[in-house]
Short mmCIF file of C-alpha atoms and ligand atoms in Angstrom, two decimals:
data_model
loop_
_atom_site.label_atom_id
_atom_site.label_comp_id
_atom_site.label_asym_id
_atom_site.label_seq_id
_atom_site.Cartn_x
_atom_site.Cartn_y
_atom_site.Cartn_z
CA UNK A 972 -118.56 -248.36 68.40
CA UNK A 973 -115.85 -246.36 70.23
CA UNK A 974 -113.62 -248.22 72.19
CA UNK A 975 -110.77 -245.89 73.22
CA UNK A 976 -109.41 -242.51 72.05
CA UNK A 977 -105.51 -241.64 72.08
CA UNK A 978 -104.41 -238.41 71.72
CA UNK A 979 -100.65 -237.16 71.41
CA UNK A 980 -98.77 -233.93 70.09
CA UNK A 981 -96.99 -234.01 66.68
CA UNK A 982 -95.62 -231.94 64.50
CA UNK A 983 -97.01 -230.03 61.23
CA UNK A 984 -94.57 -229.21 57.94
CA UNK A 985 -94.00 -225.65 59.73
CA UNK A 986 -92.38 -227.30 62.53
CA UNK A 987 -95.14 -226.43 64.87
CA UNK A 988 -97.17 -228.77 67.30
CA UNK A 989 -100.35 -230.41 66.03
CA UNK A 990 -102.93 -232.48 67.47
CA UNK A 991 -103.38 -236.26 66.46
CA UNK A 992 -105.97 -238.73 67.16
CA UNK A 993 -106.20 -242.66 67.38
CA UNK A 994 -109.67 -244.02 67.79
CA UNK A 995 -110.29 -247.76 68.57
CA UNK A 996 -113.06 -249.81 67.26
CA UNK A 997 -113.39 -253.40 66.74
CA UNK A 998 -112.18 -253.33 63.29
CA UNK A 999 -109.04 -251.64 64.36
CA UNK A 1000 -107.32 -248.54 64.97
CA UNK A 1001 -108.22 -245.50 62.76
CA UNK A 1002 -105.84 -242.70 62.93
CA UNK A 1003 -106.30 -238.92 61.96
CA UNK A 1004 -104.31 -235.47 62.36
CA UNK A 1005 -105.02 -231.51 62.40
CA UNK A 1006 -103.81 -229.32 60.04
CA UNK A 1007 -102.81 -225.36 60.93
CA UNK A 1008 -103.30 -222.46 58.81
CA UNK A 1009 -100.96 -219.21 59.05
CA UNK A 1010 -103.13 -216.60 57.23
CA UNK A 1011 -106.29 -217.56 59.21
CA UNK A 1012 -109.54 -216.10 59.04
CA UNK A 1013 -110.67 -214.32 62.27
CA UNK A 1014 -114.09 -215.62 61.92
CA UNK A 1015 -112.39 -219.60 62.17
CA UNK A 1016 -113.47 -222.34 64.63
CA UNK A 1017 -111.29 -222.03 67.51
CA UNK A 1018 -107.38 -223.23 67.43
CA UNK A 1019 -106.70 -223.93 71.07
CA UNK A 1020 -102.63 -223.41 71.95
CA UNK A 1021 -101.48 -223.43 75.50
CA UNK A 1022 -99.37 -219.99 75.24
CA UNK A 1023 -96.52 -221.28 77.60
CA UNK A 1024 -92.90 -220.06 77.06
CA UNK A 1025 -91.95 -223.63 75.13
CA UNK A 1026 -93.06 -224.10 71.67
CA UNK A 1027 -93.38 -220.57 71.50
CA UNK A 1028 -96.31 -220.76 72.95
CA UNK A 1029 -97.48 -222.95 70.28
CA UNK A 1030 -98.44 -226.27 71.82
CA UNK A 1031 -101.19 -228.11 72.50
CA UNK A 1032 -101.37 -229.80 75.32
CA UNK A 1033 -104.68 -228.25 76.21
CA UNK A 1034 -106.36 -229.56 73.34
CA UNK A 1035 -104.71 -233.08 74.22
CA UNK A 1036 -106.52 -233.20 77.12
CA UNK A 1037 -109.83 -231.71 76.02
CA UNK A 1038 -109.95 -234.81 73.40
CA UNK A 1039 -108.73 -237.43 76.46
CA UNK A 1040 -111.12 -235.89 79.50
CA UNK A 1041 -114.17 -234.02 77.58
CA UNK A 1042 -115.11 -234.70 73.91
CA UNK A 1043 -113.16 -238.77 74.32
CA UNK A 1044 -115.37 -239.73 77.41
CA UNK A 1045 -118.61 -237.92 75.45
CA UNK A 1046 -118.52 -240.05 72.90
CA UNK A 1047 -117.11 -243.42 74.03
CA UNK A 1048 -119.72 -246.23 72.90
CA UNK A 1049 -121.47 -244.35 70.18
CA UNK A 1050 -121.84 -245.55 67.01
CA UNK A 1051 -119.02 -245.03 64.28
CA UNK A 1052 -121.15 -244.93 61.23
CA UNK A 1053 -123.41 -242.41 62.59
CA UNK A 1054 -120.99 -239.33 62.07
CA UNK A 1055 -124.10 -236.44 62.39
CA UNK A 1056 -124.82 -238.14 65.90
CA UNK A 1057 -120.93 -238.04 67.19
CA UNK A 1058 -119.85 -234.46 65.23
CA UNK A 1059 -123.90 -233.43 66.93
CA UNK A 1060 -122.46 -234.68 70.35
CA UNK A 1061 -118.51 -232.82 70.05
CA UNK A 1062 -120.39 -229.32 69.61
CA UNK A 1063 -123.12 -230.17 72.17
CA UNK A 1064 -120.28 -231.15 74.54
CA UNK A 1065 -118.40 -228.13 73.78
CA UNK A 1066 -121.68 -225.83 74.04
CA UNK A 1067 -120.13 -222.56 71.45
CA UNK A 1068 -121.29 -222.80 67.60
CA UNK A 1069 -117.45 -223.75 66.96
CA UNK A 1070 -115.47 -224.64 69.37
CA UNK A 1071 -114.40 -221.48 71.37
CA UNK A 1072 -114.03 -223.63 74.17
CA UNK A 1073 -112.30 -227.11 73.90
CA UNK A 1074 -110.70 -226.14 70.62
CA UNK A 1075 -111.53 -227.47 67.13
CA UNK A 1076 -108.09 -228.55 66.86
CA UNK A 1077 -109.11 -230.81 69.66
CA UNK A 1078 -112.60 -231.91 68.18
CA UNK A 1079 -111.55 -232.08 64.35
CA UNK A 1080 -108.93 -235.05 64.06
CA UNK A 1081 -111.75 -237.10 66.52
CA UNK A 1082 -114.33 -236.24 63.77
CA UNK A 1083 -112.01 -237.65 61.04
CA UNK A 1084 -110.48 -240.56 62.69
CA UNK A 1085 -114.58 -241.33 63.29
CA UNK A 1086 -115.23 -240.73 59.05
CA UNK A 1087 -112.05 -243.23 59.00
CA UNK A 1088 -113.38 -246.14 61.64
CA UNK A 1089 -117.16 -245.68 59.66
CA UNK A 1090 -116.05 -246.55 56.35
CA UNK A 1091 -114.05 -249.80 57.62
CA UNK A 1092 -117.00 -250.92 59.85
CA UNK A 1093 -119.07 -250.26 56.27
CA UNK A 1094 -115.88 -252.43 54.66
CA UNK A 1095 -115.88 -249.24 52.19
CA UNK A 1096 -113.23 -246.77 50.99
CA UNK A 1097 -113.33 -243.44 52.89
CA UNK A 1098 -113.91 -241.54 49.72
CA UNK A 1099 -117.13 -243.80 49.42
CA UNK A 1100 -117.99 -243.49 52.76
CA UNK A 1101 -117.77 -239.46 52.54
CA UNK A 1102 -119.60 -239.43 48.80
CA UNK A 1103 -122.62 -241.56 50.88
CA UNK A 1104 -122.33 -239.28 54.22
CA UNK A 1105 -122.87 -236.26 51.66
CA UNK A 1106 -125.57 -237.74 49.50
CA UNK A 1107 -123.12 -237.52 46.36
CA UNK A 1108 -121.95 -240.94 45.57
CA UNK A 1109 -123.62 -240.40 42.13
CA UNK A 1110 -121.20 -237.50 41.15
CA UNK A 1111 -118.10 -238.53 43.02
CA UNK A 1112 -114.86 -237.53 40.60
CA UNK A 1113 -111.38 -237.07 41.05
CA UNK A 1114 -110.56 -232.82 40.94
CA UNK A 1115 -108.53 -230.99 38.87
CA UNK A 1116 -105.06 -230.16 41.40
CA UNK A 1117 -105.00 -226.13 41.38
CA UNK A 1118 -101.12 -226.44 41.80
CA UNK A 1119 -99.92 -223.17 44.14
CA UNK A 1120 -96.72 -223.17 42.17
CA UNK A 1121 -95.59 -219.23 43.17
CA UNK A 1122 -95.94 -218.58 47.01
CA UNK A 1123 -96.16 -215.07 48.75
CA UNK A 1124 -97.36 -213.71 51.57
CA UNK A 1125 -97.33 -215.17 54.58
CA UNK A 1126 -95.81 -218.06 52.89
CA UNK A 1127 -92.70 -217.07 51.81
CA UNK A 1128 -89.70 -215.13 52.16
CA UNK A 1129 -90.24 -212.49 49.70
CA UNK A 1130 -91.60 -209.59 48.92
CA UNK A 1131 -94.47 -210.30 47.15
CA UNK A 1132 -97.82 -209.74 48.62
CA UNK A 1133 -100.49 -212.21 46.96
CA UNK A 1134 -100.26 -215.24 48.86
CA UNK A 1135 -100.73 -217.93 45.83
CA UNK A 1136 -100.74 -218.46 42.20
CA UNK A 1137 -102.14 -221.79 41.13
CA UNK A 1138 -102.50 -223.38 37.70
CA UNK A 1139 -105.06 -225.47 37.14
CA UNK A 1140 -104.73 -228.95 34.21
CA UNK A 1141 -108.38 -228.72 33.67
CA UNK A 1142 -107.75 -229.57 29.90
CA UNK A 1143 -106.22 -232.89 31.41
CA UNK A 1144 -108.07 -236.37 30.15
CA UNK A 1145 -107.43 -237.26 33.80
CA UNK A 1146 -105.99 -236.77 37.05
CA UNK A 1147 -102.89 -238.93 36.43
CA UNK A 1148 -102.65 -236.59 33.24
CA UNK A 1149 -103.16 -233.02 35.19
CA UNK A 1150 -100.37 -234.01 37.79
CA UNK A 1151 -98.42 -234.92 34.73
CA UNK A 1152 -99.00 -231.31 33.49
CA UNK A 1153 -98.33 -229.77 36.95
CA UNK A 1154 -94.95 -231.44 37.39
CA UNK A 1155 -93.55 -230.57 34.01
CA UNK A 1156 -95.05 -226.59 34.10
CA UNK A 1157 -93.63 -226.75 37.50
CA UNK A 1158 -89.83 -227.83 36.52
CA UNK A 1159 -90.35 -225.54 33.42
CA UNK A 1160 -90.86 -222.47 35.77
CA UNK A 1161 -88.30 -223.17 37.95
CA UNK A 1162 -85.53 -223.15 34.89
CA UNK A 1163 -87.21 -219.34 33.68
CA UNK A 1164 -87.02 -218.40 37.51
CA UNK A 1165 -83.50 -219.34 37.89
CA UNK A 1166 -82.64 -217.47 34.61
CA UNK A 1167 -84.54 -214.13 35.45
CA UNK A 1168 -84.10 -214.05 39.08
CA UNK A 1169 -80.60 -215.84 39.53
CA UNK A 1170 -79.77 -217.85 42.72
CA UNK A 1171 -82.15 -217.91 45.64
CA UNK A 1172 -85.25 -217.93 43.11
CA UNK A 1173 -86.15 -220.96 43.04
CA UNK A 1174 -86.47 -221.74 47.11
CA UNK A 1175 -89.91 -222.75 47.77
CA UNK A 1176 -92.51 -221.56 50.63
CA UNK A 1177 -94.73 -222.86 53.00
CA UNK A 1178 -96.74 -224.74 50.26
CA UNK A 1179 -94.03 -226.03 47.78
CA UNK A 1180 -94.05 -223.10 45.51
CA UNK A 1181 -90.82 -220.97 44.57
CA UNK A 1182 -90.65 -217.97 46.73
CA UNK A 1183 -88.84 -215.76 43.57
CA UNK A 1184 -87.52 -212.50 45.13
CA UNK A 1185 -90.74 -210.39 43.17
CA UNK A 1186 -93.47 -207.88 44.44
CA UNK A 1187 -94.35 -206.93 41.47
CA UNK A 1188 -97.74 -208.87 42.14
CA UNK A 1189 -98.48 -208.90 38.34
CA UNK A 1190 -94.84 -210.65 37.43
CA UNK A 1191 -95.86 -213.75 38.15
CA UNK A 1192 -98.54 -214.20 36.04
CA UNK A 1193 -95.68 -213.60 33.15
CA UNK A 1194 -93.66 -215.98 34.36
CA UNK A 1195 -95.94 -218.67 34.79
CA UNK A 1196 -97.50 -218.16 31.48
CA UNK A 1197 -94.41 -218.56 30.36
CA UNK A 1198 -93.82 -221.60 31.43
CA UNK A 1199 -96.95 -223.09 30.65
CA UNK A 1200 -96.66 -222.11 26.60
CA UNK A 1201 -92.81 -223.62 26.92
CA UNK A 1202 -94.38 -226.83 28.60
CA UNK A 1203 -96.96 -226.71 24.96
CA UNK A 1204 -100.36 -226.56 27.52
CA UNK A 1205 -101.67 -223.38 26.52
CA UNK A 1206 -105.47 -223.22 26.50
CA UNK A 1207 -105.50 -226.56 29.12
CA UNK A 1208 -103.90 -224.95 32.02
CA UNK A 1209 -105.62 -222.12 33.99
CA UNK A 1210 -104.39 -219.72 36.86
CA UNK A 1211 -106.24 -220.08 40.49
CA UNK A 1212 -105.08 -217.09 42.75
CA UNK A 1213 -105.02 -216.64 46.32
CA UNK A 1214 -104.48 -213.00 47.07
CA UNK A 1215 -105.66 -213.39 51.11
CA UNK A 1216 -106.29 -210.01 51.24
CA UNK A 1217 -107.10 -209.82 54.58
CA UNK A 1218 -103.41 -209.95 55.35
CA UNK A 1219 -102.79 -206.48 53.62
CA UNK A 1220 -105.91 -204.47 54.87
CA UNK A 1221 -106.37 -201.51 56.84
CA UNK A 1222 -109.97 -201.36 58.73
CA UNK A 1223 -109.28 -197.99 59.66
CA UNK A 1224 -108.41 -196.69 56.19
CA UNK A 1225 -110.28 -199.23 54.23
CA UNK A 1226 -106.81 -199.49 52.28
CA UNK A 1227 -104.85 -202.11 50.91
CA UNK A 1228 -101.09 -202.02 51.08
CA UNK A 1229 -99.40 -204.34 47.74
CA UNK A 1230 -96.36 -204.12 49.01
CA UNK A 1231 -96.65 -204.64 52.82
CA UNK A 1232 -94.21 -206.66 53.08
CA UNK A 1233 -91.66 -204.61 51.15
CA UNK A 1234 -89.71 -201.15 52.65
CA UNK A 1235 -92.21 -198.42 50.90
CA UNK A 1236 -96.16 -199.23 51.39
CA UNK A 1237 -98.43 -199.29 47.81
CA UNK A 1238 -101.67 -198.31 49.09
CA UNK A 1239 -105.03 -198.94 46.74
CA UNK A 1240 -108.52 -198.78 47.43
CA UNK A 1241 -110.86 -201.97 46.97
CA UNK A 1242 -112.61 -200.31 43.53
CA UNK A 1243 -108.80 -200.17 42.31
CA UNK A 1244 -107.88 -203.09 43.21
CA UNK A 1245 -111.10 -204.56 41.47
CA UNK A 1246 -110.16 -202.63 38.36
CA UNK A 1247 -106.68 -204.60 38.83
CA UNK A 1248 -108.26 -207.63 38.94
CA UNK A 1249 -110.22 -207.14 35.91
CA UNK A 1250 -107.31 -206.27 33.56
CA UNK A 1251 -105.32 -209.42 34.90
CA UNK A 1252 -108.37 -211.70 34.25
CA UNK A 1253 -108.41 -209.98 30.49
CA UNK A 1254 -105.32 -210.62 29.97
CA UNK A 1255 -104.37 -213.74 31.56
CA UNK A 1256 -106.42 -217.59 31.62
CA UNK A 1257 -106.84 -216.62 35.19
CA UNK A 1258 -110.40 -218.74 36.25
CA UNK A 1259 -110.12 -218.33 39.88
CA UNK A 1260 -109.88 -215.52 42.76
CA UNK A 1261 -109.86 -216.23 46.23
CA UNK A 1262 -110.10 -213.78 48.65
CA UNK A 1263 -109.46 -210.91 46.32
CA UNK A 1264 -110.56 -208.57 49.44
CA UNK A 1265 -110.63 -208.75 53.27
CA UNK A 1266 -112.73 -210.83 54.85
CA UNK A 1267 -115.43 -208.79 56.08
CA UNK A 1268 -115.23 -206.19 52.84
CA UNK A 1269 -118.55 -208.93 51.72
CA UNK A 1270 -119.32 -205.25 49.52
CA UNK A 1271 -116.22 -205.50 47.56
CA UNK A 1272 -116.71 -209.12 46.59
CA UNK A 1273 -119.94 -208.31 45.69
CA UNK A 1274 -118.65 -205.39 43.16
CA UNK A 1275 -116.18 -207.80 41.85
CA UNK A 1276 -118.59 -210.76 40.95
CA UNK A 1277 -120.58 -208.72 39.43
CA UNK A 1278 -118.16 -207.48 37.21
CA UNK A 1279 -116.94 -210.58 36.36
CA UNK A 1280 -120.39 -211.54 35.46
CA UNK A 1281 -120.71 -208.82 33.35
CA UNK A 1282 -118.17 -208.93 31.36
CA UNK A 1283 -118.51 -212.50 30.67
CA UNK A 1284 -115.26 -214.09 32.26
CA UNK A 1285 -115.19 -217.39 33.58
CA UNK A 1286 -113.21 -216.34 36.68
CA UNK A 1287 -114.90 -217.97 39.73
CA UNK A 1288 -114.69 -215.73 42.70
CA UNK A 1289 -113.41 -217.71 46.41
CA UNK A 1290 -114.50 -217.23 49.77
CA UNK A 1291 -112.08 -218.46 52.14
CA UNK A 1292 -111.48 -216.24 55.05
CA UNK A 1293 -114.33 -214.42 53.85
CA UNK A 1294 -116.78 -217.79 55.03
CA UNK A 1295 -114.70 -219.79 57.31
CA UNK A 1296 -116.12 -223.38 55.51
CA UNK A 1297 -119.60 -222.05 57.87
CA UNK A 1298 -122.79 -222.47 56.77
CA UNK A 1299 -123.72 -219.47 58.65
CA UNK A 1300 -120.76 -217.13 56.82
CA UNK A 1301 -121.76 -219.01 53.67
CA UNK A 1302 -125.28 -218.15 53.77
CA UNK A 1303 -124.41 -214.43 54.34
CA UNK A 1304 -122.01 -214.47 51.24
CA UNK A 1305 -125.26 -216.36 48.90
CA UNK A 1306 -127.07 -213.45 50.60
CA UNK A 1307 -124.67 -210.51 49.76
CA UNK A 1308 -124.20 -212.05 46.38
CA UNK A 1309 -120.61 -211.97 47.77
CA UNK A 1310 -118.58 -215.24 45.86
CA UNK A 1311 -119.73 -218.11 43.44
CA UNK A 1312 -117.17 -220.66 44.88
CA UNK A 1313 -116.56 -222.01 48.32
CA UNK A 1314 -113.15 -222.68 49.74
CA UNK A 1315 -113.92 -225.80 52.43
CA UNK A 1316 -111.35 -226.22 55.07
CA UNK A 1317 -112.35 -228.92 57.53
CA UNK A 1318 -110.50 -227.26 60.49
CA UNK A 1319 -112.10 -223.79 59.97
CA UNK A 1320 -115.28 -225.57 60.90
CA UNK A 1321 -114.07 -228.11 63.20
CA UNK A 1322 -116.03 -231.28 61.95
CA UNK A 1323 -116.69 -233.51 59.20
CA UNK A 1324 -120.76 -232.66 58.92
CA UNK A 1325 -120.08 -228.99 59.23
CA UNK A 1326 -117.83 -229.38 56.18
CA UNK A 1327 -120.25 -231.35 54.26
CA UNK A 1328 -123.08 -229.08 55.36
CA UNK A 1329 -121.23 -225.88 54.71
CA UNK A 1330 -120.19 -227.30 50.78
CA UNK A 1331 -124.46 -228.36 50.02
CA UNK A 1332 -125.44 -225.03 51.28
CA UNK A 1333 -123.11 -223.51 49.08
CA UNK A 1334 -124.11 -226.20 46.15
CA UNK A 1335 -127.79 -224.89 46.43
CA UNK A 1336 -126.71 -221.65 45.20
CA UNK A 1337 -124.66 -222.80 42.55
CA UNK A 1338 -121.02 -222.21 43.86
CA UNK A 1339 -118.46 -224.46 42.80
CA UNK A 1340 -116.54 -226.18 45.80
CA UNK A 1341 -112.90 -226.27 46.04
CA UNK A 1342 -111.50 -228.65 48.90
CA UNK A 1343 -108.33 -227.02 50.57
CA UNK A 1344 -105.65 -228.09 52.78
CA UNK A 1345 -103.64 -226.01 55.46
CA UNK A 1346 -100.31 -224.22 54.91
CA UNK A 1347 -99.12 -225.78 58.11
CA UNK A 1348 -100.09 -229.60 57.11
CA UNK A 1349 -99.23 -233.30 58.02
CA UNK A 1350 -98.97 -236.45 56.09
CA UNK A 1351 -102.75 -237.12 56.56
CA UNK A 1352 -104.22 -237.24 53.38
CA UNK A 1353 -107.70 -237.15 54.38
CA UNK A 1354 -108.83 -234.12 52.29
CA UNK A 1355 -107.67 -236.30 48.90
CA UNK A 1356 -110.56 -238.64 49.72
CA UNK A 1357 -113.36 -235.78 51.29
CA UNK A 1358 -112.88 -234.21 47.54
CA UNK A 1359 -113.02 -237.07 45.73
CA UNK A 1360 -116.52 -238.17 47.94
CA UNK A 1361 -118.03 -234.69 47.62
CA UNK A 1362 -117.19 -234.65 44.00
CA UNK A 1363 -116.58 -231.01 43.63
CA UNK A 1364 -114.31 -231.48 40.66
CA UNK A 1365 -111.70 -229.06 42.57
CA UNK A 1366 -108.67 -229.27 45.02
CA UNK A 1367 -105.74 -227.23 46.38
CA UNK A 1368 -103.11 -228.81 47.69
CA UNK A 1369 -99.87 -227.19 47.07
CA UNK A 1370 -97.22 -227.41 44.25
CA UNK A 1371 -95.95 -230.95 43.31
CA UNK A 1372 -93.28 -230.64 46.00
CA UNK A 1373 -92.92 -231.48 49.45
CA UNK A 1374 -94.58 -234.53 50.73
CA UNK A 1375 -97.32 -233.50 52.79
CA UNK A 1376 -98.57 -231.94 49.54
CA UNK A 1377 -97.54 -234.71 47.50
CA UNK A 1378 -99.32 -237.24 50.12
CA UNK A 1379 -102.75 -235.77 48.61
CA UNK A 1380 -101.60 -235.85 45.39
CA UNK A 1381 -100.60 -239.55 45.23
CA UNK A 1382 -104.02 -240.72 47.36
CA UNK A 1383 -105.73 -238.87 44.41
CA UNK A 1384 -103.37 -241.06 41.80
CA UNK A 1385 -104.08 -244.58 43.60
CA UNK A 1386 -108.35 -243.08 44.02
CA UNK A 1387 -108.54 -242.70 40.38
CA UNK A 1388 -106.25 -246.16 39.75
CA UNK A 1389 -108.78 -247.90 41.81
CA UNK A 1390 -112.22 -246.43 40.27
CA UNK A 1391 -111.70 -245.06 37.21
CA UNK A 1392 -114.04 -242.25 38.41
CA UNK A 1393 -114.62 -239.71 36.11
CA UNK A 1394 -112.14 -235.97 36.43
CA UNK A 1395 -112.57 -232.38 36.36
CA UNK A 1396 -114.83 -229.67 36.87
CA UNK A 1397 -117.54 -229.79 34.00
CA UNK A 1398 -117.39 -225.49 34.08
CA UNK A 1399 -113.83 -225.63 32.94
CA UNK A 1400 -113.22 -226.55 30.02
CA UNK A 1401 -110.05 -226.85 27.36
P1 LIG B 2234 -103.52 -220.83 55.39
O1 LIG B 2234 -103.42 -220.55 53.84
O2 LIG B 2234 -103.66 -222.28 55.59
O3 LIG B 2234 -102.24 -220.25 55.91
O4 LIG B 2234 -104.73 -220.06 55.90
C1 LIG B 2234 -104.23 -221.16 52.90
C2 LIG B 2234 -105.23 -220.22 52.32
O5 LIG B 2234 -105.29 -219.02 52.69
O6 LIG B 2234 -106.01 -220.64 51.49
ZN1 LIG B 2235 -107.03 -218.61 51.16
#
């Protein structure tokens, strides 16, 4: 049971203030921390800052004291194994579907820190204790690491306006064996960057991919290619993009703008920007779009599964700010025939259960899951062990750079050391 809950302010890899939690049980003290997205969905469980003039305006001391005084006091004493009945008694407590008023930055890292203090009491792994929470322990894996290895958007510098291009080992024996593919494809780019681009090329964004001075968004899908035939993994390495549309669209005009962060706007509609999509996918191993259109354009997504479908590509298309890791948004995708793939974020829903309950809603209807971290993230590595439990075969966590990507990475290396479980994502295949 819950002895005592700590709360403090830290920092996230942005520099900004994060909350962090330390719960005490009898078998110890269990530790967890929230992550912080930039390109954020508007439909997203609530982030609560305190909009003072320090931090600019980015701290949380509100949230500190909505886990010490409100959701801490709710659930002293209750049971640590029992996470339905404690992530049941944070949204009770907080009375909104998610969050709106305590913050889900202050109920999250309490949900986590519980998943943490259940598996010790169980005197199990917390990858085994989240493959049991979620009914999966049958099917628990390690993923294949979609690497974001280019960054754009809101994560960079530059001029380029997709936010991430990923490649995916999936032709990897094993996990040990994709991050061995990542890190050399990665180095590999970085040598044709410097060459094409020259010096400043190969800085790297928010995630730990280079920021090259491009906005030609169809470049780096050359470049990367590139790499990957010079690193000899052609046919076993995939591209994963993140175009986060939602960061480039007009409501009024229904437009996108390609180059919106660049002097001179390059407006398209959605039906051209599907047609875009479509070449790049002929052209290029690409097996994964996320967010290819805002996040409420559900009629767009729907136009471009279909064509996907139809023309018999493998491409998987994402919802991430599209369904906010909600069953509710979820739902309304399967409905609208919207995505075949679910992006889970655990702080877009603001517990564990909603997570695991937003990923077998989206199961029933066939979607792959891919687990996701935060751009703004901390050296918790909790999401390495939620994928491995859930066993959705698929994970992005950044390039092979920077250590609160690399923290995932290297959980996933010692998870697979440990078990031996089985890798991949049985859809893609070398
Ligand atoms: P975010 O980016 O964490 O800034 O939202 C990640 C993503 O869009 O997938
Ligand atoms: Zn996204």
């Amino acid at each position: 049971t819950i002895q005592s809950i700590k709360a403090r302010q830290i920092y996230d890899s942005r520099g900004n203030p994060t909350t962090e939690v330390d719960i005490t049980t009898k078998d110890g003290m269990f530790r967890a921390a929230c992550p912080s997205g930039a390109s954020t969905g508007e439909h997203e469980a609530l982030e609560l800052r305190d909009g003072t003039s320090q931090w600019h305006g980015k701290s949380v001391f509100k949230a500190i004291k909505n886990i010490e005084e409100v959701f801490g006091p709710a659930v002293m004493g209750m049971d640590v194994t029992d996470q339905k009945a404690i992530d049941a008694k944070l949204l009770e407590t907080d009375g909104t579907p998610h969050f709106s008023n305590y913050g889900a930055n202050a109920a999250l890292p309490i949900s986590m820190a519980v998943a943490r203090a259940g598996a010790a009491a169980l005197g199990k792994p917390l990858y085994a204790h989240l493959g049991a929470l979620s009914g999966r322990t049958d099917v628990m894996r390690t993923p294949v690491p979609c690497m974001n290895i280019i960054n754009g958007g809101k994560h960079a510098g530059n001029a380029l306006a997709p936010q991430e291009y990923m490649i995916a080992p999936f032709g990897a024996k094993d996990f040990a064996e994709a991050m061995r593919m990542g890190s050399e494809v990665y180095h590999h780019l970085k040598s044709i960057l410097k060459k094409a681009y020259g010096i400043g090329s190969t800085s790297v964004g928010d995630e730990g991919g280079f920021a090259p001075p491009i906005n030609n968004p169809r470049a780096p899908l050359e470049v990367i290619m590139e790499a990957v035939k010079v690193a000899g993994y052609e046919g076993k390495v995939g591209i994963c993009m993140d175009t986060a549309a939602s960061e480039f669209y007009n409501k009024e005009t229904k437009m996108y703008n390609l180059n919106f962060k660049g002097e001179e706007a390059n407006w398209i509609s959605g039906a051209e920007m599907a047609d875009m999509y479509m070449e790049w996918c002929r052209e290029f191993p690409i097996i994964s779009i996320e967010d290819p259109f805002d996040e409420n354009d559900f009629e767009s997504f729907a136009v471009l599964l279909a064509k996907v479908k139809a023309a018999g590509l493998p491409t998987q298309i994402v919802g991430d700010d599209l369904t906010v890791s909600q069953a509710e948004r979820v739902q309304d995708a399967i409905n609208k025939k919207a995505c075949n793939s679910l992006l889970l974020k655990v702080n877009q829903v603001g517990t564990v259960t909603g997570a695991i309950e937003a990923t077998l809603l989206a199961m029933s209807d066939d979607w792959s899951v891919m687990v996701s971290h935060r751009s703004g993230e901390t050296e918790d590595v909790f999401i390495a062990d939620l994928v491995c439990g859930l066993g959705t075969g698929q994970i992005k966590t950044g390039a092979p750079c920077r250590s609160e990507r690399t923290a995932k990475l290297n959980q996933m290396l010692r998870i697979e050391e440990e078990t031996g479980m089985p890798f991949g994502f049985d859809s893609w295949t070398a």
